PDB file of C-alpha atoms in Angstrom:
ATOM      1  CA  MET A1150       0.000   0.000   0.000  1.00 49.00           C
ATOM      2  CA  THR A1151       1.321   3.427  -0.902  1.00 47.00           C
ATOM      3  CA  ALA A1152       0.911   6.265   1.605  1.00 48.00           C
ATOM      4  CA  SER A1153      -0.435   9.676   0.661  1.00 46.00           C
ATOM      5  CA  ASN A1154       0.040  13.065   2.252  1.00 47.00           C
ATOM      6  CA  SER A1155      -2.808  15.474   3.116  1.00 46.00           C
ATOM      7  CA  SER A1156      -3.014  16.738  -0.464  1.00 46.00           C
ATOM      8  CA  GLY A1157      -3.324  13.195  -1.793  1.00 46.00           C
ATOM      9  CA  ASP A1158       0.132  13.072  -3.417  1.00 46.00           C
ATOM     10  CA  ASN A1159       1.710   9.665  -3.748  1.00 47.00           C
ATOM     11  CA  ILE A1160       4.540   9.860  -1.175  1.00 46.00           C
ATOM     12  CA  LYS A1161       6.397   6.791  -2.422  1.00 48.00           C
ATOM     13  CA  GLY A1162       6.366   8.139  -5.968  1.00 50.00           C
ATOM     14  CA  SER A1163       7.352  11.603  -4.772  1.00 57.00           C
ATOM     15  CA  SER A1164      10.208  10.176  -2.726  1.00 64.00           C
ATOM     16  CA  ALA A1165      11.426   8.125  -5.682  1.00 63.00           C
ATOM     17  CA  SER A1166      11.181  11.178  -7.909  1.00 69.00           C
ATOM     18  CA  ASN A1167      13.190  13.231  -5.403  1.00 69.00           C
ATOM     19  CA  LYS A1168      15.805  10.481  -5.166  1.00 63.00           C
ATOM     20  CA  ARG A1169      16.007  10.268  -8.955  1.00 66.00           C
ATOM     21  CA  ASP A1170      16.392  14.042  -9.271  1.00 69.00           C
ATOM     22  CA  SER A1171      19.069  14.129  -6.556  1.00 65.00           C
ATOM     23  CA  LEU A1172      21.016  11.253  -8.081  1.00 59.00           C
ATOM     24  CA  ALA A1173      20.731  12.700 -11.580  1.00 63.00           C
ATOM     25  CA  SER A1174      21.897  16.101 -10.336  1.00 61.00           C
ATOM     26  CA  LEU A1175      24.881  14.587  -8.521  1.00 57.00           C
ATOM     27  CA  LEU A1176      25.782  12.491 -11.546  1.00 57.00           C
ATOM     28  CA  LYS A1177      25.600  15.560 -13.797  1.00 60.00           C
ATOM     29  CA  THR A1178      27.988  17.518 -11.533  1.00 54.00           C
ATOM     30  CA  MET A1179      30.485  14.669 -11.790  1.00 51.00           C
ATOM     31  CA  GLY A1180      30.800  15.109 -15.549  1.00 51.00           C
ATOM     32  CA  GLY A1181      33.405  17.861 -15.154  1.00 48.00           C
ATOM     33  CA  ASP A1182      37.109  17.851 -15.891  1.00 48.00           C
ATOM     34  CA  ASP A1183      38.001  16.094 -12.630  1.00 52.00           C
ATOM     35  CA  CYS A1184      36.301  12.871 -13.601  1.00 57.00           C
ATOM     36  CA  ASP A1185      39.259  11.481 -15.462  1.00 60.00           C
ATOM     37  CA  ARG A1186      40.423  10.687 -11.932  1.00 59.00           C
ATOM     38  CA  PRO A1187      40.277   7.016 -10.980  1.00 59.00           C
ATOM     39  CA  ALA A1188      38.414   7.950  -7.781  1.00 55.00           C
ATOM     40  CA  CYS A1189      35.446   9.094  -9.885  1.00 60.00           C
ATOM     41  CA  ASP A1190      34.994   5.858 -11.823  1.00 59.00           C
ATOM     42  CA  ASP A1191      33.292   3.683  -9.218  1.00 55.00           C
ATOM     43  CA  THR A1192      31.217   6.582  -7.921  1.00 54.00           C
ATOM     44  CA  LYS A1193      29.869   7.362 -11.376  1.00 55.00           C
ATOM     45  CA  SER A1194      29.063   3.696 -11.945  1.00 61.00           C
ATOM     46  CA  ALA A1195      27.350   3.429  -8.559  1.00 58.00           C
ATOM     47  CA  LEU A1196      25.278   6.558  -9.146  1.00 59.00           C
ATOM     48  CA  THR A1197      24.233   5.376 -12.591  1.00 64.00           C
ATOM     49  CA  ALA A1198      23.183   2.001 -11.154  1.00 60.00           C
ATOM     50  CA  ALA A1199      21.354   3.703  -8.271  1.00 61.00           C
ATOM     51  CA  LEU A1200      19.502   5.888 -10.730  1.00 63.00           C
ATOM     52  CA  ARG A1201      18.295   2.753 -12.560  1.00 66.00           C
ATOM     53  CA  ARG A1202      17.213   1.092  -9.293  1.00 63.00           C
ATOM     54  CA  VAL A1203      15.537   4.027  -7.566  1.00 60.00           C
ATOM     55  CA  ASP A1204      11.974   3.134  -8.585  1.00 52.00           C
ATOM     56  CA  ARG A1205      12.446  -0.568  -7.939  1.00 58.00           C
ATOM     57  CA  SER A1206      13.989  -0.265  -4.466  1.00 53.00           C
ATOM     58  CA  PRO A1207      11.476  -1.245  -1.757  1.00 52.00           C
ATOM     59  CA  GLY A1208      13.708  -0.451   1.214  1.00 50.00           C
ATOM     60  CA  VAL A1209      17.156   0.307   2.476  1.00 49.00           C
ATOM     61  CA  VAL A1210      19.194  -0.804   5.452  1.00 46.00           C
ATOM     62  CA  PRO A1211      21.696   1.427   7.228  1.00 47.00           C
ATOM     63  CA  GLY A1212      24.775   1.665   5.050  1.00 47.00           C
ATOM     64  CA  GLY A1213      22.815   1.659   1.833  1.00 44.00           C
ATOM     65  CA  ALA A1214      22.172  -2.037   1.183  1.00 41.00           C
ATOM     66  CA  ASP A1215      18.887  -3.056  -0.392  1.00 40.00           C
ATOM     67  CA  VAL A1216      16.785  -5.046   2.118  1.00 40.00           C
ATOM     68  CA  GLY A1217      14.601  -6.641  -0.484  1.00 40.00           C
ATOM     69  CA  ASP A1218      10.887  -7.228  -0.406  1.00 40.00           C
ATOM     70  CA  ALA A1219       8.975 -10.487  -0.241  1.00 42.00           C
ATOM     71  CA  SER A1220       6.360  -9.257  -2.708  1.00 42.00           C
ATOM     72  CA  SER A1221       8.999  -8.410  -5.298  1.00 40.00           C
ATOM     73  CA  GLY A1222      10.708 -11.771  -5.016  1.00 43.00           C
ATOM     74  CA  ARG A1223      13.927 -10.092  -3.896  1.00 42.00           C
ATOM     75  CA  SER A1224      15.349 -11.182  -0.586  1.00 44.00           C
ATOM     76  CA  ALA A1225      17.848  -9.830   1.888  1.00 46.00           C
ATOM     77  CA  ALA A1226      19.971 -12.878   1.045  1.00 50.00           C
ATOM     78  CA  ALA A1227      20.778 -11.210  -2.284  1.00 55.00           C
ATOM     79  CA  VAL A1228      22.526  -8.355  -0.449  1.00 55.00           C
ATOM     80  CA  PRO A1229      26.321  -8.640  -0.674  1.00 62.00           C
ATOM     81  CA  ASP A1230      27.978  -9.755   2.575  1.00 60.00           C
ATOM     82  CA  SER A1231      29.994  -6.537   2.657  1.00 58.00           C
ATOM     83  CA  TYR A1232      26.768  -4.623   3.364  1.00 62.00           C
ATOM     84  CA  ARG A1233      25.725  -6.887   6.223  1.00 60.00           C
ATOM     85  CA  ALA A1234      29.177  -7.297   7.713  1.00 73.00           C
ATOM     86  CA  CYS A1235      30.214  -6.303  11.202  1.00 86.00           C
ATOM     87  CA  PRO A1236      31.626  -2.849  11.896  1.00 89.00           C
ATOM     88  CA  PRO A1237      35.083  -2.475  10.352  1.00 89.00           C
ATOM     89  CA  THR A1238      38.137  -3.550  12.309  1.00 90.00           C
ATOM     90  CA  ARG A1239      41.078  -1.332  13.181  1.00 91.00           C
ATOM     91  CA  ASP A1240      43.049  -2.748  10.245  1.00 91.00           C
ATOM     92  CA  GLU A1241      40.173  -2.236   7.789  1.00 92.00           C
ATOM     93  CA  ILE A1242      39.638   1.332   8.962  1.00 94.00           C
ATOM     94  CA  GLY A1243      43.377   1.993   8.830  1.00 94.00           C
ATOM     95  CA  ALA A1244      43.833   0.730   5.272  1.00 95.00           C
ATOM     96  CA  SER A1245      40.764   2.612   4.049  1.00 96.00           C
ATOM     97  CA  THR A1246      41.799   5.807   5.812  1.00 97.00           C
ATOM     98  CA  TRP A1247      45.328   5.734   4.393  1.00 97.00           C
ATOM     99  CA  SER A1248      43.907   5.143   0.912  1.00 96.00           C
ATOM    100  CA  LEU A1249      41.588   8.125   1.292  1.00 97.00           C
ATOM    101  CA  LEU A1250      44.305  10.394   2.694  1.00 98.00           C
ATOM    102  CA  HIS A1251      46.922   9.519   0.075  1.00 97.00           C
ATOM    103  CA  THR A1252      44.372   9.959  -2.713  1.00 96.00           C
ATOM    104  CA  MET A1253      43.269  13.321  -1.297  1.00 97.00           C
ATOM    105  CA  ALA A1254      46.902  14.431  -1.165  1.00 98.00           C
ATOM    106  CA  ALA A1255      47.544  13.193  -4.714  1.00 97.00           C
ATOM    107  CA  TRP A1256      44.754  15.469  -5.983  1.00 96.00           C
ATOM    108  CA  TYR A1257      45.432  18.403  -3.654  1.00 98.00           C
ATOM    109  CA  PRO A1258      46.094  21.608  -5.640  1.00 97.00           C
ATOM    110  CA  ASN A1259      49.673  22.379  -6.672  1.00 96.00           C
ATOM    111  CA  LYS A1260      49.014  25.973  -5.648  1.00 97.00           C
ATOM    112  CA  PRO A1261      46.375  25.746  -2.911  1.00 98.00           C
ATOM    113  CA  THR A1262      44.502  28.805  -1.716  1.00 98.00           C
ATOM    114  CA  ARG A1263      44.765  29.969   1.875  1.00 98.00           C
ATOM    115  CA  GLU A1264      41.368  28.357   2.456  1.00 98.00           C
ATOM    116  CA  ASP A1265      42.558  25.045   0.920  1.00 98.00           C
ATOM    117  CA  LYS A1266      45.546  25.014   3.270  1.00 98.00           C
ATOM    118  CA  GLN A1267      43.431  25.811   6.305  1.00 98.00           C
ATOM    119  CA  LEU A1268      40.767  23.231   5.449  1.00 98.00           C
ATOM    120  CA  MET A1269      43.322  20.473   4.872  1.00 98.00           C
ATOM    121  CA  SER A1270      45.067  21.232   8.172  1.00 98.00           C
ATOM    122  CA  THR A1271      41.713  21.298   9.952  1.00 98.00           C
ATOM    123  CA  PHE A1272      40.729  18.012   8.298  1.00 98.00           C
ATOM    124  CA  MET A1273      43.924  16.320   9.543  1.00 98.00           C
ATOM    125  CA  MET A1274      43.441  17.699  13.062  1.00 97.00           C
ATOM    126  CA  ALA A1275      39.802  16.555  13.093  1.00 97.00           C
ATOM    127  CA  LEU A1276      40.807  13.107  11.849  1.00 97.00           C
ATOM    128  CA  ALA A1277      43.381  12.846  14.628  1.00 96.00           C
ATOM    129  CA  ARG A1278      40.765  13.804  17.194  1.00 96.00           C
ATOM    130  CA  PHE A1279      37.799  11.743  15.990  1.00 96.00           C
ATOM    131  CA  TYR A1280      39.525   8.641  14.611  1.00 95.00           C
ATOM    132  CA  PRO A1281      37.494   5.687  15.942  1.00 94.00           C
ATOM    133  CA  CYS A1282      40.474   3.701  17.306  1.00 92.00           C
ATOM    134  CA  THR A1283      41.234   5.660  20.492  1.00 92.00           C
ATOM    135  CA  TRP A1284      44.891   4.741  20.896  1.00 91.00           C
ATOM    136  CA  CYS A1285      45.471   5.238  17.157  1.00 93.00           C
ATOM    137  CA  ALA A1286      43.863   8.685  17.469  1.00 94.00           C
ATOM    138  CA  SER A1287      46.016   9.589  20.455  1.00 95.00           C
ATOM    139  CA  ASP A1288      49.166   8.469  18.652  1.00 95.00           C
ATOM    140  CA  PHE A1289      48.260  10.416  15.495  1.00 96.00           C
ATOM    141  CA  GLN A1290      47.510  13.516  17.598  1.00 97.00           C
ATOM    142  CA  ASN A1291      51.031  13.283  19.043  1.00 96.00           C
ATOM    143  CA  ASN A1292      52.524  12.794  15.568  1.00 96.00           C
ATOM    144  CA  VAL A1293      50.625  15.810  14.195  1.00 96.00           C
ATOM    145  CA  GLN A1294      51.822  17.961  17.109  1.00 96.00           C
ATOM    146  CA  LEU A1295      55.434  16.952  16.440  1.00 97.00           C
ATOM    147  CA  SER A1296      55.058  17.445  12.687  1.00 97.00           C
ATOM    148  CA  PRO A1297      52.035  19.583  11.718  1.00 98.00           C
ATOM    149  CA  PRO A1298      50.481  19.033   8.282  1.00 98.00           C
ATOM    150  CA  ARG A1299      52.494  20.652   5.498  1.00 98.00           C
ATOM    151  CA  THR A1300      49.891  22.099   3.160  1.00 98.00           C
ATOM    152  CA  GLU A1301      51.809  24.714   1.136  1.00 98.00           C
ATOM    153  CA  THR A1302      51.845  22.584  -2.037  1.00 98.00           C
ATOM    154  CA  ARG A1303      50.611  19.210  -3.278  1.00 98.00           C
ATOM    155  CA  GLU A1304      54.157  17.867  -3.010  1.00 98.00           C
ATOM    156  CA  ASP A1305      54.466  19.084   0.597  1.00 98.00           C
ATOM    157  CA  LEU A1306      51.244  17.355   1.582  1.00 99.00           C
ATOM    158  CA  CYS A1307      52.039  14.115  -0.273  1.00 98.00           C
ATOM    159  CA  LEU A1308      55.484  13.855   1.309  1.00 98.00           C
ATOM    160  CA  TRP A1309      54.238  14.794   4.792  1.00 99.00           C
ATOM    161  CA  LEU A1310      51.517  12.160   4.588  1.00 98.00           C
ATOM    162  CA  CYS A1311      53.943   9.497   3.375  1.00 98.00           C
ATOM    163  CA  GLU A1312      56.253  10.355   6.278  1.00 98.00           C
ATOM    164  CA  GLN A1313      53.327  10.070   8.715  1.00 98.00           C
ATOM    165  CA  HIS A1314      52.356   6.715   7.219  1.00 98.00           C
ATOM    166  CA  ASN A1315      55.942   5.521   7.647  1.00 97.00           C
ATOM    167  CA  VAL A1316      55.968   6.659  11.297  1.00 97.00           C
ATOM    168  CA  VAL A1317      52.872   4.536  11.936  1.00 95.00           C
ATOM    169  CA  ASN A1318      54.145   1.583   9.900  1.00 95.00           C
ATOM    170  CA  GLY A1319      57.481   1.728  11.736  1.00 96.00           C
ATOM    171  CA  LYS A1320      55.693   1.447  15.087  1.00 93.00           C
ATOM    172  CA  LEU A1321      53.637  -1.483  13.788  1.00 92.00           C
ATOM    173  CA  GLY A1322      56.628  -3.272  12.253  1.00 95.00           C
ATOM    174  CA  LYS A1323      55.194  -2.909   8.757  1.00 95.00           C
ATOM    175  CA  GLN A1324      56.969  -2.106   5.495  1.00 95.00           C
ATOM    176  CA  LEU A1325      58.047   1.519   4.981  1.00 97.00           C
ATOM    177  CA  PHE A1326      57.220   3.364   1.774  1.00 95.00           C
ATOM    178  CA  ASN A1327      59.608   5.133  -0.565  1.00 95.00           C
ATOM    179  CA  CYS A1328      58.502   8.759  -0.186  1.00 97.00           C
ATOM    180  CA  THR A1329      59.269  10.194  -3.608  1.00 97.00           C
ATOM    181  CA  MET A1330      56.738  12.049  -5.719  1.00 97.00           C
ATOM    182  CA  ASN A1331      57.278   9.643  -8.629  1.00 95.00           C
ATOM    183  CA  ASP A1332      56.406   6.664  -6.437  1.00 94.00           C
ATOM    184  CA  LEU A1333      53.514   8.436  -4.709  1.00 96.00           C
ATOM    185  CA  ASP A1334      51.967   9.634  -7.965  1.00 94.00           C
ATOM    186  CA  GLU A1335      52.414   6.190  -9.494  1.00 93.00           C
ATOM    187  CA  ARG A1336      50.505   4.632  -6.595  1.00 92.00           C
ATOM    188  CA  TRP A1337      47.873   7.252  -5.801  1.00 94.00           C
ATOM    189  CA  ARG A1338      47.352   9.486  -8.839  1.00 92.00           C
ATOM    190  CA  LYS A1339      48.043   7.962 -12.271  1.00 87.00           C
ATOM    191  CA  SER A1340      49.394   4.437 -12.288  1.00 82.00           C
ATOM    192  CA  SER A1341      51.159   3.138 -15.373  1.00 82.00           C
ATOM    193  CA  SER A1342      50.251  -0.446 -14.465  1.00 81.00           C
ATOM    194  CA  SER A1343      48.145  -2.139 -17.139  1.00 76.00           C
ATOM    195  CA  LYS A1344      45.797  -3.518 -14.463  1.00 74.00           C
ATOM    196  CA  CYS A1345      44.914   0.070 -13.473  1.00 75.00           C
ATOM    197  CA  GLN A1346      44.075   1.273 -16.982  1.00 67.00           C
ATOM    198  CA  LYS A1347      40.440   1.681 -18.008  1.00 58.00           C
TER     199      LYS A1347
END
């Protein structure tokens, strides 16, 4: 049964229409020059798929997974395990966070504005404060106090972040990275590996 508001409008249809418009608008804004970036690829694909599903989706669980609907023949069992999984572990959060940070640094402006510099520094400070692993957060806060974010140029930020990653990896007994711009750009910006090509 579809609910109606006081004016008799079909709420489910209106909600689907609003979702469609929002998704279409977001997808349109992603068509700019930046979308040759690898980070845009999966997002564009996901938005396009979401746009196709918006009218067919009977419900959503926290995190965005489709819960299915008995009347449609779709079941929650069809939802990928990754959507029903437990909260992420420290290692999963760490790997994802480093990927995000290195990718952000790789695409940071070569000549950032004063606001860019301030926002990036604030972002790093906020991350250090609100990181969900409490002892990791405390350790990163200490590291950031000893070596504040260098945000003057893209290269400064990339190298600072690589150094911070190496500080953490050193404490954990993990492999250290070669902190050169060639290596960082190869990994986080534009890989020459054939497996990374579209």
